[in-house]
Short mmCIF file of C-alpha atoms in Angstrom, two decimals:
data_model
loop_
_atom_site.label_atom_id
_atom_site.label_comp_id
_atom_site.label_asym_id
_atom_site.label_seq_id
_atom_site.Cartn_x
_atom_site.Cartn_y
_atom_site.Cartn_z
CA MET A 1 -19.71 5.44 7.02
CA GLN A 2 -17.59 8.48 7.76
CA ASN A 3 -16.79 10.96 5.05
CA LYS A 4 -13.23 11.75 4.04
CA GLU A 5 -12.94 14.89 6.16
CA GLU A 6 -14.15 13.10 9.31
CA LYS A 7 -11.73 10.23 8.73
CA ILE A 8 -8.78 12.59 8.18
CA LYS A 9 -9.51 14.33 11.51
CA GLN A 10 -9.01 10.97 13.25
CA LEU A 11 -5.57 10.31 11.77
CA SER A 12 -2.36 10.45 13.76
CA PRO A 13 -0.03 13.39 13.03
CA MET A 14 2.25 11.07 11.01
CA GLN A 15 -0.64 9.68 8.97
CA GLU A 16 -1.89 13.18 8.21
CA TYR A 17 1.63 14.33 7.28
CA VAL A 18 2.11 11.43 4.87
CA ILE A 19 -1.23 11.35 3.09
CA GLN A 20 -2.13 15.04 3.08
CA GLN A 21 1.30 16.71 2.87
CA ASN A 22 3.02 14.10 0.67
CA GLY A 23 5.35 13.21 3.52
CA THR A 24 7.59 10.20 4.04
CA GLU A 25 7.88 8.26 7.27
CA ALA A 26 11.19 6.95 8.59
CA PRO A 27 12.47 3.68 7.12
CA PHE A 28 12.56 0.62 9.42
CA LYS A 29 10.51 2.55 12.01
CA ASN A 30 7.05 2.09 10.55
CA GLU A 31 4.27 -0.36 11.18
CA TYR A 32 4.32 -2.65 8.15
CA TRP A 33 7.84 -2.74 6.69
CA ASP A 34 8.47 -6.12 8.35
CA ASN A 35 4.91 -7.49 8.43
CA HIS A 36 4.80 -11.07 7.11
CA GLU A 37 1.16 -11.86 7.89
CA GLU A 38 -1.24 -12.75 5.05
CA GLY A 39 -3.83 -10.11 4.26
CA ILE A 40 -4.50 -6.97 2.28
CA TYR A 41 -3.46 -3.35 2.73
CA VAL A 42 -6.19 -0.75 2.29
CA ASP A 43 -6.22 3.05 2.05
CA ILE A 44 -6.23 4.46 5.60
CA VAL A 45 -8.90 7.01 4.63
CA SER A 46 -11.25 5.29 2.17
CA GLY A 47 -10.66 1.62 2.96
CA GLU A 48 -10.09 0.95 -0.73
CA PRO A 49 -8.08 -2.29 -1.22
CA LEU A 50 -4.64 -1.41 -2.59
CA PHE A 51 -2.05 -4.16 -2.08
CA SER A 52 -1.87 -7.83 -1.10
CA SER A 53 0.68 -9.57 1.10
CA THR A 54 1.09 -12.02 -1.79
CA ASP A 55 2.80 -9.22 -3.73
CA LYS A 56 4.86 -7.86 -0.81
CA PHE A 57 8.62 -8.37 -0.76
CA ASP A 58 11.63 -7.29 1.27
CA SER A 59 13.29 -4.56 -0.79
CA GLY A 60 15.79 -3.72 1.95
CA THR A 61 14.57 -0.11 2.00
CA GLY A 62 12.69 -0.22 5.30
CA TRP A 63 9.30 0.55 3.76
CA PRO A 64 6.61 -1.90 2.67
CA SER A 65 7.30 -2.80 -0.95
CA PHE A 66 4.97 -4.49 -3.41
CA THR A 67 5.38 -5.73 -6.98
CA LYS A 68 1.89 -4.63 -8.04
CA PRO A 69 -1.41 -3.28 -6.75
CA ILE A 70 -4.45 -5.52 -6.34
CA ASN A 71 -6.21 -3.44 -8.99
CA GLY A 72 -4.45 -0.87 -11.15
CA THR A 73 -7.44 1.46 -11.12
CA ALA A 74 -7.07 1.87 -7.33
CA LEU A 75 -3.95 3.98 -7.91
CA THR A 76 -3.07 7.16 -9.76
CA MET A 77 0.45 8.18 -10.73
CA GLN A 78 1.95 11.62 -11.13
CA THR A 79 5.42 13.03 -11.55
CA ASP A 80 7.09 14.19 -8.33
CA LYS A 81 9.87 16.74 -8.96
CA LYS A 82 10.70 17.54 -5.31
CA LEU A 83 14.12 15.87 -5.48
CA TRP A 84 16.98 16.29 -7.95
CA VAL A 85 15.58 13.45 -10.07
CA PRO A 86 11.90 13.11 -10.99
CA ARG A 87 10.04 10.21 -9.36
CA THR A 88 6.62 8.71 -9.92
CA GLU A 89 4.33 9.42 -7.00
CA VAL A 90 1.60 6.88 -6.16
CA ARG A 91 -1.76 8.11 -4.82
CA SER A 92 -4.98 6.30 -4.02
CA SER A 93 -7.74 6.89 -6.55
CA SER A 94 -10.68 7.09 -4.17
CA ALA A 95 -9.28 9.33 -1.39
CA ASP A 96 -6.35 10.94 -3.25
CA SER A 97 -4.04 9.89 -0.39
CA HIS A 98 -0.30 10.12 -0.97
CA LEU A 99 0.94 6.53 -0.66
CA GLY A 100 4.58 6.62 -1.76
CA HIS A 101 6.46 6.11 -5.03
CA VAL A 102 6.93 3.46 -7.69
CA PHE A 103 10.31 2.47 -9.13
CA ASP A 104 11.41 0.07 -11.87
CA ASP A 105 13.96 -1.78 -9.71
CA GLY A 106 11.67 -4.48 -8.32
CA PRO A 107 11.99 -8.25 -8.84
CA LYS A 108 12.36 -8.85 -12.58
CA ASP A 109 10.47 -12.16 -12.40
CA LYS A 110 7.45 -10.29 -10.95
CA GLY A 111 7.34 -7.49 -13.51
CA GLY A 112 10.24 -5.35 -12.29
CA MET A 113 8.22 -2.78 -10.35
CA ARG A 114 8.67 -1.72 -6.71
CA TYR A 115 5.80 0.15 -5.12
CA CYS A 116 7.52 1.74 -2.10
CA ILE A 117 4.63 2.64 0.21
CA ASN A 118 4.39 4.47 3.53
CA SER A 119 2.84 2.34 6.30
CA ALA A 120 1.12 5.48 7.58
CA SER A 121 -1.05 5.57 4.44
CA LEU A 122 -2.24 1.99 4.93
CA ARG A 123 -4.37 -0.17 7.20
CA PHE A 124 -3.65 -3.89 7.22
CA VAL A 125 -6.58 -6.33 7.17
CA PRO A 126 -5.46 -9.86 8.11
CA LYS A 127 -6.66 -12.72 5.92
CA ALA A 128 -8.62 -14.11 8.89
CA ASP A 129 -10.62 -10.85 9.12
CA LEU A 130 -11.35 -10.25 5.43
CA GLU A 131 -14.93 -11.62 5.54
CA LYS A 132 -15.74 -9.90 8.84
CA GLU A 133 -14.50 -6.52 7.59
CA GLY A 134 -16.29 -6.71 4.24
CA TYR A 135 -13.33 -7.73 2.09
CA GLY A 136 -14.34 -11.36 1.51
CA ALA A 137 -14.15 -10.85 -2.25
CA TYR A 138 -10.35 -10.74 -1.87
CA MET A 139 -9.97 -14.25 -0.40
CA TYR A 140 -9.11 -15.47 -3.91
CA LEU A 141 -5.70 -13.79 -3.54
CA PHE A 142 -4.68 -16.49 -1.06
CA GLU A 143 -5.87 -19.59 -2.92
CA GLU A 144 -3.34 -22.14 -4.17
CA GLY A 145 -2.70 -21.84 -7.88
CA ASP A 146 -3.92 -18.24 -8.10
CA ALA A 147 -1.74 -15.83 -10.03
CA GLY A 148 -1.32 -13.87 -6.80
CA GLY A 149 0.25 -16.84 -5.02
CA VAL A 150 0.08 -17.65 -1.34
CA SER A 151 3.40 -16.45 0.05
CA ALA A 152 3.50 -13.34 2.22
CA GLU A 153 7.12 -12.62 1.27
#
């Protein structure tokens, strides 16, 4: 497996800008904002599972939005004071990649949180490929009756 530095060298300029320079990609012009396929989203550098399509929703912002992470320990939060109002930045725990920001204006019936994430920080693994790519342990997210649900949106 490649180390972090080797993986970062293989990133596109936009991916490097987002995850290493805390950048933001354009809304509605990114890979996953309108993805409705079942699967999980992993850190582009480490491959750490971060979000599930079962928790993805259309926030109208033009970025992929999720109500919660797969596992809270996969993320770290820190205060971002770059704008006129402080925001909560979301980073991956394993690779320290900048992912986006979290806000408290998400669906109230799903906990009220909106994780607004840059597509450039993610890699999507379709449900059909989870076993093949070593993420078979996450198939439970797509089982009927699971707390995660089965709907992609």
